[in-house]
Short mmCIF file of C-alpha atoms and ligand atoms in Angstrom, two decimals:
data_model
loop_
_atom_site.label_atom_id
_atom_site.label_comp_id
_atom_site.label_asym_id
_atom_site.label_seq_id
_atom_site.Cartn_x
_atom_site.Cartn_y
_atom_site.Cartn_z
CA MET A 19 120.38 79.66 70.07
CA ASN A 20 117.67 77.05 69.71
CA ARG A 21 114.53 78.32 71.47
CA ARG A 22 110.94 77.48 70.98
CA GLU A 23 109.20 80.24 69.06
CA THR A 24 106.55 81.94 71.12
CA THR A 25 103.93 81.88 68.36
CA ALA A 26 104.59 78.29 67.54
CA VAL A 27 102.68 77.41 70.63
CA PRO A 28 99.21 76.47 69.44
CA SER A 29 96.68 79.06 70.57
CA PRO A 30 92.86 78.65 70.64
CA TYR A 31 92.54 82.37 69.90
CA PHE A 32 94.11 82.57 66.46
CA ARG A 33 92.96 81.28 63.12
CA GLU A 34 94.87 80.68 59.95
CA GLU A 35 94.35 84.27 58.77
CA HIS A 36 95.91 85.59 61.96
CA GLU A 37 98.89 83.22 61.72
CA ALA A 38 99.41 84.19 58.04
CA LEU A 39 99.34 87.87 58.99
CA ARG A 40 101.81 87.22 61.80
CA ALA A 41 104.22 85.48 59.47
CA GLN A 42 104.02 88.24 56.90
CA LEU A 43 104.51 90.91 59.50
CA ARG A 44 107.48 89.10 61.01
CA ARG A 45 109.16 89.07 57.62
CA PHE A 46 108.42 92.78 57.08
CA VAL A 47 109.82 93.70 60.51
CA GLU A 48 113.01 91.80 59.88
CA SER A 49 113.64 93.16 56.37
CA GLU A 50 112.09 96.56 56.38
CA ILE A 51 112.05 97.89 59.91
CA LYS A 52 115.00 96.53 61.89
CA PRO A 53 117.73 97.49 59.39
CA HIS A 54 116.44 101.16 59.28
CA GLY A 55 114.95 101.69 62.70
CA GLU A 56 118.07 103.45 64.09
CA GLU A 57 118.04 105.95 61.21
CA TRP A 58 114.39 106.80 61.90
CA GLU A 59 115.15 107.21 65.57
CA LYS A 60 117.72 109.81 64.66
CA GLN A 61 115.45 111.74 62.22
CA GLY A 62 112.54 111.57 64.64
CA PHE A 63 109.87 110.08 62.38
CA VAL A 64 109.15 107.08 60.17
CA PRO A 65 109.40 107.87 56.44
CA ARG A 66 106.16 108.16 54.57
CA ASP A 67 107.21 105.70 51.91
CA VAL A 68 107.50 102.98 54.58
CA LEU A 69 103.89 103.66 55.65
CA ARG A 70 102.78 103.52 52.09
CA ARG A 71 104.67 100.20 51.67
CA MET A 72 102.79 98.92 54.74
CA GLY A 73 99.55 100.08 53.14
CA GLU A 74 100.33 98.20 49.92
CA LEU A 75 100.91 95.07 51.94
CA GLY A 76 97.54 95.45 53.63
CA PHE A 77 98.90 96.10 57.19
CA LEU A 78 97.00 99.34 57.57
CA GLY A 79 93.49 98.10 56.86
CA ILE A 80 93.35 94.90 58.89
CA ARG A 81 90.09 95.77 60.59
CA TYR A 82 88.38 97.78 57.76
CA PRO A 83 85.76 96.83 55.12
CA ALA A 84 87.04 95.12 51.95
CA GLY A 85 85.22 97.77 49.98
CA TYR A 86 87.77 100.34 51.10
CA GLY A 87 90.77 97.90 50.66
CA GLY A 88 90.71 96.44 54.19
CA SER A 89 90.70 92.78 55.26
CA GLU A 90 87.90 92.75 57.81
CA MET A 91 89.71 90.95 60.57
CA ASP A 92 88.72 91.02 64.27
CA THR A 93 90.42 92.49 67.40
CA LEU A 94 92.89 89.63 67.35
CA GLY A 95 94.20 90.94 64.00
CA SER A 96 95.12 94.19 65.69
CA VAL A 97 96.80 92.25 68.52
CA VAL A 98 98.96 90.41 65.99
CA LEU A 99 99.90 93.72 64.32
CA ALA A 100 100.76 95.32 67.68
CA GLU A 101 102.71 92.30 69.02
CA GLU A 102 104.82 91.91 65.92
CA LEU A 103 105.58 95.64 65.71
CA GLY A 104 106.44 95.58 69.41
CA ARG A 105 108.89 92.74 68.69
CA SER A 106 110.70 94.97 66.23
CA THR A 107 112.48 96.60 69.27
CA PHE A 108 111.51 100.04 67.84
CA GLY A 109 108.63 101.20 69.98
CA GLY A 110 108.51 104.60 68.12
CA THR A 111 107.97 102.91 64.81
CA ALA A 112 105.31 100.59 66.31
CA ILE A 113 103.33 103.41 67.82
CA THR A 114 103.43 105.47 64.57
CA VAL A 115 101.62 102.71 62.84
CA LEU A 116 99.29 101.69 65.64
CA VAL A 117 98.02 105.22 66.31
CA HIS A 118 97.19 105.45 62.59
CA THR A 119 95.43 102.00 62.35
CA ASP A 120 93.94 101.45 65.76
CA MET A 121 93.59 104.73 67.68
CA ALA A 122 92.91 107.54 65.20
CA SER A 123 91.35 106.34 61.90
CA VAL A 124 88.85 104.36 64.00
CA HIS A 125 86.99 107.60 64.62
CA LEU A 126 86.33 108.08 60.89
CA ALA A 127 85.48 104.40 60.35
CA ASN A 128 82.96 104.46 63.20
CA ALA A 129 81.38 107.87 62.71
CA GLY A 130 82.31 109.40 59.35
CA THR A 131 79.70 110.24 56.76
CA PRO A 132 79.45 107.86 53.78
CA GLU A 133 81.07 110.57 51.60
CA GLN A 134 83.95 111.08 54.01
CA LYS A 135 84.55 107.35 54.35
CA ALA A 136 84.44 106.86 50.56
CA ARG A 137 86.88 109.65 50.04
CA LEU A 138 89.30 109.02 52.94
CA MET A 139 89.23 105.32 54.06
CA PRO A 140 91.01 104.10 50.91
CA GLU A 141 93.65 106.79 51.44
CA ILE A 142 94.08 105.84 55.08
CA ILE A 143 94.32 102.08 54.28
CA ALA A 144 96.80 102.70 51.49
CA GLY A 145 99.05 104.81 53.85
CA ARG A 146 98.66 107.87 51.68
CA ALA A 147 96.79 109.84 54.36
CA ILE A 148 98.23 109.43 57.95
CA CYS A 149 96.06 109.96 61.02
CA ALA A 150 96.42 111.34 64.48
CA VAL A 151 94.03 111.57 67.39
CA ALA A 152 94.07 114.72 69.52
CA VAL A 153 92.40 114.40 72.93
CA THR A 154 95.06 115.36 75.48
CA GLU A 155 95.68 118.94 76.37
CA PRO A 156 98.27 120.79 78.45
CA GLU A 157 95.67 120.86 81.34
CA ALA A 158 93.88 117.53 80.76
CA GLY A 159 95.18 114.03 80.03
CA SER A 160 93.79 111.32 82.20
CA ASP A 161 90.66 113.39 82.81
CA VAL A 162 89.16 113.59 79.35
CA LYS A 163 86.09 115.48 80.55
CA GLY A 164 88.42 118.33 81.63
CA ILE A 165 89.46 119.37 78.10
CA ARG A 166 89.13 123.01 77.32
CA THR A 167 89.32 123.20 73.53
CA THR A 168 86.02 124.55 72.29
CA ALA A 169 84.01 124.10 69.03
CA ARG A 170 81.40 126.86 68.54
CA ARG A 171 78.71 126.36 65.96
CA ASP A 172 78.53 129.28 63.49
CA GLY A 173 76.15 128.71 60.64
CA ASP A 174 77.26 125.72 58.62
CA THR A 175 80.66 125.67 60.28
CA TYR A 176 82.29 124.98 63.72
CA VAL A 177 85.01 127.26 64.98
CA LEU A 178 87.71 125.49 67.03
CA ASN A 179 89.90 127.20 69.63
CA GLY A 180 92.43 125.53 72.01
CA ALA A 181 95.61 123.54 72.25
CA LYS A 182 96.45 119.78 72.19
CA MET A 183 99.47 118.14 73.77
CA PHE A 184 101.59 115.00 73.15
CA ILE A 185 99.92 114.16 69.87
CA THR A 186 101.45 111.14 68.21
CA ASN A 187 101.96 111.61 64.41
CA GLY A 188 101.11 115.23 65.22
CA VAL A 189 103.83 116.73 63.02
CA HIS A 190 103.41 114.59 59.90
CA ALA A 191 99.69 113.55 59.91
CA ASP A 192 97.23 114.57 57.26
CA LEU A 193 93.99 113.91 59.23
CA TYR A 194 93.45 114.81 62.82
CA PHE A 195 90.54 113.53 64.97
CA VAL A 196 90.16 116.26 67.52
CA ALA A 197 88.06 116.34 70.77
CA ALA A 198 86.46 119.69 71.64
CA LYS A 199 83.77 120.92 74.01
CA THR A 200 80.52 121.88 72.13
CA SER A 201 78.59 122.89 75.19
CA ALA A 202 79.41 124.74 78.40
CA ASP A 203 76.12 123.72 80.10
CA ALA A 204 75.69 119.97 79.31
CA ARG A 205 76.90 117.36 81.71
CA PRO A 206 80.70 116.88 81.21
CA SER A 207 80.22 113.48 79.57
CA GLN A 208 77.85 115.06 77.05
CA SER A 209 79.82 118.21 76.31
CA VAL A 210 82.62 116.65 74.26
CA SER A 211 82.40 116.14 70.49
CA MET A 212 84.85 114.72 67.92
CA PHE A 213 85.87 116.51 64.81
CA LEU A 214 87.81 115.76 61.67
CA VAL A 215 90.40 118.46 60.90
CA GLU A 216 92.44 118.18 57.75
CA LYS A 217 96.07 119.38 57.59
CA GLY A 218 96.22 122.83 56.02
CA THR A 219 92.90 124.05 57.42
CA PRO A 220 93.39 127.79 58.21
CA GLY A 221 93.66 128.44 61.98
CA PHE A 222 95.18 124.96 62.65
CA ARG A 223 98.97 124.61 63.12
CA VAL A 224 101.58 122.40 64.66
CA SER A 225 103.03 124.72 67.33
CA ARG A 226 106.07 122.55 68.16
CA ALA A 227 107.54 119.08 67.74
CA LEU A 228 108.23 117.53 71.12
CA ASP A 229 111.58 116.02 72.15
CA LYS A 230 111.03 112.78 73.99
CA HIS A 231 112.81 110.33 76.38
CA GLY A 232 111.85 107.33 74.15
CA TRP A 233 109.75 106.45 71.10
CA ARG A 234 112.10 108.71 69.24
CA SER A 235 111.22 107.47 65.75
CA SER A 236 107.68 108.61 66.48
CA ASP A 237 106.86 112.29 65.89
CA THR A 238 104.92 113.95 68.69
CA ALA A 239 103.47 117.48 68.58
CA GLU A 240 101.69 120.23 70.40
CA LEU A 241 98.81 121.58 68.22
CA VAL A 242 97.05 124.89 68.19
CA PHE A 243 93.56 125.82 66.99
CA GLU A 244 92.92 129.56 66.59
CA ASP A 245 89.52 130.33 65.04
CA CYS A 246 89.93 127.20 62.98
CA ARG A 247 86.77 126.91 60.88
CA ILE A 248 85.60 123.52 59.66
CA PRO A 249 82.39 122.45 57.91
CA THR A 250 79.62 121.00 60.09
CA GLU A 251 79.82 117.66 58.35
CA ASN A 252 83.28 117.25 60.04
CA LEU A 253 81.50 116.72 63.33
CA LEU A 254 81.86 112.90 63.86
CA GLY A 255 78.93 111.09 65.41
CA GLY A 256 76.79 113.94 66.70
CA GLU A 257 77.18 116.75 69.21
CA GLY A 258 77.97 115.47 72.71
CA GLN A 259 78.87 111.98 71.57
CA GLY A 260 82.64 112.46 71.68
CA PHE A 261 83.30 111.29 75.19
CA TYR A 262 81.50 107.97 74.50
CA ALA A 263 83.35 107.56 71.20
CA ILE A 264 86.69 108.13 72.96
CA MET A 265 85.82 105.64 75.73
CA ARG A 266 84.65 103.09 73.20
CA ASN A 267 87.86 103.38 71.20
CA PHE A 268 89.95 103.22 74.36
CA GLN A 269 89.06 99.53 74.58
CA ASN A 270 90.82 98.79 71.34
CA GLU A 271 93.60 101.23 72.03
CA ARG A 272 94.42 99.71 75.35
CA THR A 273 94.28 96.16 74.09
CA VAL A 274 96.70 97.14 71.31
CA ILE A 275 99.10 98.89 73.73
CA GLY A 276 99.09 95.83 75.94
CA ALA A 277 99.89 93.59 72.93
CA MET A 278 102.62 95.98 71.79
CA ALA A 279 104.12 95.89 75.33
CA MET A 280 104.14 92.12 75.43
CA GLY A 281 105.85 92.04 71.96
CA GLU A 282 108.48 94.38 73.32
CA ALA A 283 108.91 92.35 76.52
CA GLN A 284 109.28 89.08 74.56
CA ALA A 285 111.91 90.63 72.29
CA ALA A 286 113.82 91.97 75.32
CA LEU A 287 113.80 88.54 76.97
CA GLU A 288 115.11 86.96 73.76
CA LEU A 289 117.88 89.54 73.40
CA THR A 290 118.83 89.08 77.02
CA LEU A 291 118.87 85.28 76.73
CA ASP A 292 121.21 85.62 73.79
CA TYR A 293 123.45 87.90 75.91
CA VAL A 294 123.51 85.85 79.10
CA THR A 295 124.10 82.48 77.44
CA THR A 296 127.36 83.86 75.82
CA ARG A 297 128.63 86.41 78.37
CA LYS A 298 130.97 84.89 81.04
CA THR A 299 131.78 86.07 84.51
CA PHE A 300 133.66 84.15 87.13
CA GLY A 301 134.30 81.28 84.73
CA THR A 302 130.71 80.47 83.64
CA THR A 303 128.12 82.07 81.49
CA LEU A 304 125.63 84.31 83.26
CA PHE A 305 122.82 81.83 82.40
CA GLU A 306 124.61 79.16 84.39
CA LYS A 307 124.08 81.35 87.51
CA GLN A 308 120.84 80.28 89.10
CA ALA A 309 120.07 83.75 90.30
CA ILE A 310 120.02 85.06 86.70
CA ARG A 311 118.22 82.17 85.01
CA GLN A 312 115.52 81.96 87.63
CA ARG A 313 114.76 85.67 87.32
CA LEU A 314 114.50 85.36 83.55
CA ALA A 315 112.29 82.24 83.97
CA MET A 316 109.97 84.18 86.27
CA LEU A 317 109.79 87.06 83.82
CA ALA A 318 109.08 84.64 80.99
CA ALA A 319 106.20 83.28 83.09
CA LYS A 320 104.83 86.77 83.69
CA VAL A 321 105.10 87.75 80.03
CA GLU A 322 103.28 84.53 79.07
CA ALA A 323 100.58 85.48 81.60
CA GLY A 324 100.31 89.05 80.26
CA ARG A 325 100.12 87.87 76.67
CA GLN A 326 97.36 85.39 77.48
CA LEU A 327 95.48 88.16 79.32
CA VAL A 328 95.70 90.36 76.22
CA TYR A 329 94.64 87.51 73.93
CA SER A 330 91.65 86.61 76.09
CA ALA A 331 90.54 90.31 76.39
CA ALA A 332 90.83 90.69 72.59
CA TRP A 333 88.85 87.51 72.10
CA LEU A 334 86.07 88.70 74.41
CA ASP A 335 86.04 92.01 72.49
CA ALA A 336 85.80 90.11 69.15
CA GLN A 337 82.78 88.26 70.63
CA GLY A 338 81.09 91.58 71.28
CA VAL A 339 81.29 91.14 75.09
CA ASP A 340 81.84 94.18 77.38
CA CYS A 341 85.40 93.50 78.56
CA THR A 342 86.32 96.88 80.06
CA ARG A 343 87.49 95.10 83.23
CA GLU A 344 89.72 92.65 81.30
CA VAL A 345 91.10 95.28 78.96
CA SER A 346 91.91 97.64 81.84
CA MET A 347 93.58 94.76 83.72
CA ALA A 348 95.67 93.89 80.61
CA LYS A 349 96.72 97.55 80.08
CA ALA A 350 97.67 98.02 83.75
CA TYR A 351 99.50 94.68 84.04
CA CYS A 352 101.34 94.83 80.73
CA GLY A 353 102.30 98.51 81.07
CA GLU A 354 103.99 97.81 84.41
CA LEU A 355 105.38 94.44 83.41
CA VAL A 356 107.18 95.68 80.29
CA ASN A 357 109.06 98.13 82.57
CA GLU A 358 109.92 95.40 85.01
CA VAL A 359 111.26 93.26 82.17
CA MET A 360 113.32 96.19 80.68
CA TYR A 361 114.82 97.00 84.09
CA THR A 362 116.03 93.47 84.62
CA CYS A 363 117.17 93.03 81.07
CA VAL A 364 119.27 96.22 81.26
CA GLN A 365 120.71 94.93 84.56
CA PHE A 366 121.78 91.57 83.03
CA HIS A 367 123.40 93.34 80.05
CA GLY A 368 125.70 95.03 82.53
CA GLY A 369 127.44 98.22 81.39
CA MET A 370 126.46 97.43 77.79
CA GLY A 371 122.85 97.81 78.78
CA PHE A 372 123.47 101.45 79.57
CA MET A 373 125.09 102.20 76.21
CA ARG A 374 123.22 103.93 73.39
CA GLU A 375 124.52 101.34 70.97
CA SER A 376 122.56 98.51 72.63
CA ALA A 377 118.98 97.75 71.60
CA ILE A 378 118.01 97.07 75.20
CA GLU A 379 118.96 100.64 76.20
CA ARG A 380 116.57 102.08 73.65
CA MET A 381 113.85 99.55 74.57
CA SER A 382 114.02 100.45 78.23
CA ARG A 383 113.43 104.13 77.28
CA ASP A 384 110.61 103.20 74.95
CA ALA A 385 108.89 101.08 77.55
CA ARG A 386 108.64 103.86 80.11
CA VAL A 387 105.55 105.50 78.52
CA GLN A 388 103.60 102.20 78.42
CA SER A 389 102.38 102.68 81.95
CA ILE A 390 101.43 106.36 81.23
CA GLY A 391 100.07 106.76 77.71
CA GLY A 392 96.54 105.56 76.72
CA GLY A 393 95.39 105.35 80.35
CA ALA A 394 97.91 105.52 83.21
CA THR A 395 98.16 102.44 85.43
CA GLU A 396 96.39 104.15 88.32
CA VAL A 397 93.49 105.13 86.05
CA MET A 398 93.23 101.58 84.69
CA LEU A 399 93.19 100.18 88.27
CA GLU A 400 90.30 102.51 89.04
CA GLU A 401 88.46 101.02 86.10
CA VAL A 402 89.10 97.53 87.44
CA ALA A 403 88.32 98.42 91.08
CA LYS A 404 84.94 99.89 90.04
CA ARG A 405 84.07 96.57 88.50
CA LEU A 406 85.25 94.41 91.38
CA THR A 407 82.40 95.21 93.64
CA ARG A 408 79.57 94.93 91.06
C1 LIG B 505 104.74 109.93 73.95
C2 LIG B 505 103.31 110.20 74.18
C3 LIG B 505 102.38 110.09 73.16
C4 LIG B 505 101.03 110.37 73.36
N1 LIG B 505 100.16 110.35 72.31
C5 LIG B 505 98.92 110.86 72.43
C6 LIG B 505 98.07 110.97 71.28
O1 LIG B 505 98.33 110.61 70.20
N2 LIG B 505 96.87 111.56 71.46
C7 LIG B 505 96.37 111.99 72.72
O2 LIG B 505 95.29 112.50 72.78
N3 LIG B 505 97.19 111.87 73.79
C8 LIG B 505 98.44 111.30 73.67
N4 LIG B 505 99.30 111.15 74.78
C9 LIG B 505 98.77 111.55 76.08
C10 LIG B 505 98.60 110.52 77.10
O3 LIG B 505 97.49 109.68 76.73
C11 LIG B 505 98.55 111.10 78.45
O4 LIG B 505 99.88 111.59 78.74
C12 LIG B 505 98.05 110.24 79.53
O5 LIG B 505 96.68 109.98 79.40
C13 LIG B 505 98.29 110.90 80.95
O6 LIG B 505 97.74 112.17 80.94
P1 LIG B 505 98.68 113.36 81.48
O7 LIG B 505 99.95 113.30 80.85
O8 LIG B 505 97.91 114.58 81.35
O9 LIG B 505 98.88 113.01 83.04
P2 LIG B 505 97.82 113.39 84.22
O10 LIG B 505 96.51 113.08 83.86
O11 LIG B 505 98.19 114.75 84.70
O12 LIG B 505 98.29 112.38 85.31
C14 LIG B 505 99.69 112.33 85.84
C15 LIG B 505 99.90 111.03 86.55
O13 LIG B 505 99.07 111.04 87.75
C16 LIG B 505 98.50 109.78 87.96
N5 LIG B 505 97.01 109.79 87.96
C17 LIG B 505 96.24 110.42 87.05
N6 LIG B 505 94.97 110.25 87.43
C18 LIG B 505 94.96 109.49 88.54
C19 LIG B 505 93.91 108.94 89.37
N7 LIG B 505 92.63 109.04 89.11
N8 LIG B 505 94.29 108.23 90.48
C20 LIG B 505 95.57 108.02 90.76
N9 LIG B 505 96.61 108.51 89.98
C21 LIG B 505 96.29 109.21 88.89
C22 LIG B 505 99.14 108.84 86.91
O14 LIG B 505 100.29 108.24 87.42
C23 LIG B 505 99.52 109.81 85.80
O15 LIG B 505 100.62 109.30 85.03
C24 LIG B 505 100.62 110.77 74.62
C25 LIG B 505 101.51 110.89 75.66
C26 LIG B 505 102.84 110.59 75.47
C27 LIG B 505 103.82 110.76 76.58
#
């Protein structure tokens, strides 16, 4: 059907480089992700050659220095990547890429030594080394200060002990950015440090791959560290700096999750419009029923609002402005909204919306975690509330 393309709407936020990236990504999603996404859902991970291909096309180094092979774009570049991957309808594939580019490798880019960056950033950007970030534990998710994994200094090494839970790319990654406590006495915010742990380090293992409700093409793992010894230079950014590094990276992570959610919501609305404009009940198409088209119109308005909130938060971030309030609003709003959209879109697909063979069924499962992962809605609302009265 003839609909106005979302991104054809002129936007003050995006420049030519963003639009070129969007067009290139959209072609890649159509030709390289959508035809194979179902297969990856079944096997439970995205094949490495696909990630390497994305590296070759420059999609994995959007924010990184040209010297390592990156293209030095701003926060809006990450938003374009996340939105277009979200539009693929395969949330698991989108999150595989976005954890690598915008949530995990950022720790090395921000705090690695020059030697580590020179050795690893080109590999990361080329998609030859895949990254994971391991903060959450069986006993601590929202409450980052509550982690129990320890890193004890011993000569020129640190010795890690503990477990990590729900780690995206956890099974197939090469590089893990791991949060651990380096002090039992320091204030909780100054007791956490970040470490680089490479796959194959003795004492580090993937204890199990987790079976999930959605995001099934993303591999998720539980990790174990048992007297895992790493060199002191693998401490990223200094002892006790980990909590601040995690909080800083959360801004980007949450903006990206918001953008991904709005890409998913937009794709769901488009699929549903296609369905309701052809499906007939009681002699007319579903779209001809005011109750249906008005609900879709309201959802389209909300998705537009969510998208603009993400864009403006990303723009503020790109200007170097503290936008914790706006980013938290965007994460809370978009994480809830994508679920509202999926619920209604499944409803309007009728019985077909409940069938494994329909994209909307998969998308509704994928969306569920958007209000939980990377900062649950309630936690985001606390961040907003704290800043309402200042
Ligand atoms: C598929 C998937 C992938 C993930 N990938 C990663 C990853 O790559 N790396 C990583 O480190 N982590 C990852 N996570 C972890 C994710 O970030 C956490 O699940 C999330 O932060 C919530 O933590 P929790 O599960 O421990 O829930 P809890 O912290 O136990 O919270 C449970 C629920 O309680 C509510 N709640 C929590 N705190 C408050 C509060 N202060 N006020 C009111 N209500 C509250 C929320 O509704 C929350 O959902 C992933 C999770 C999933 C499901």
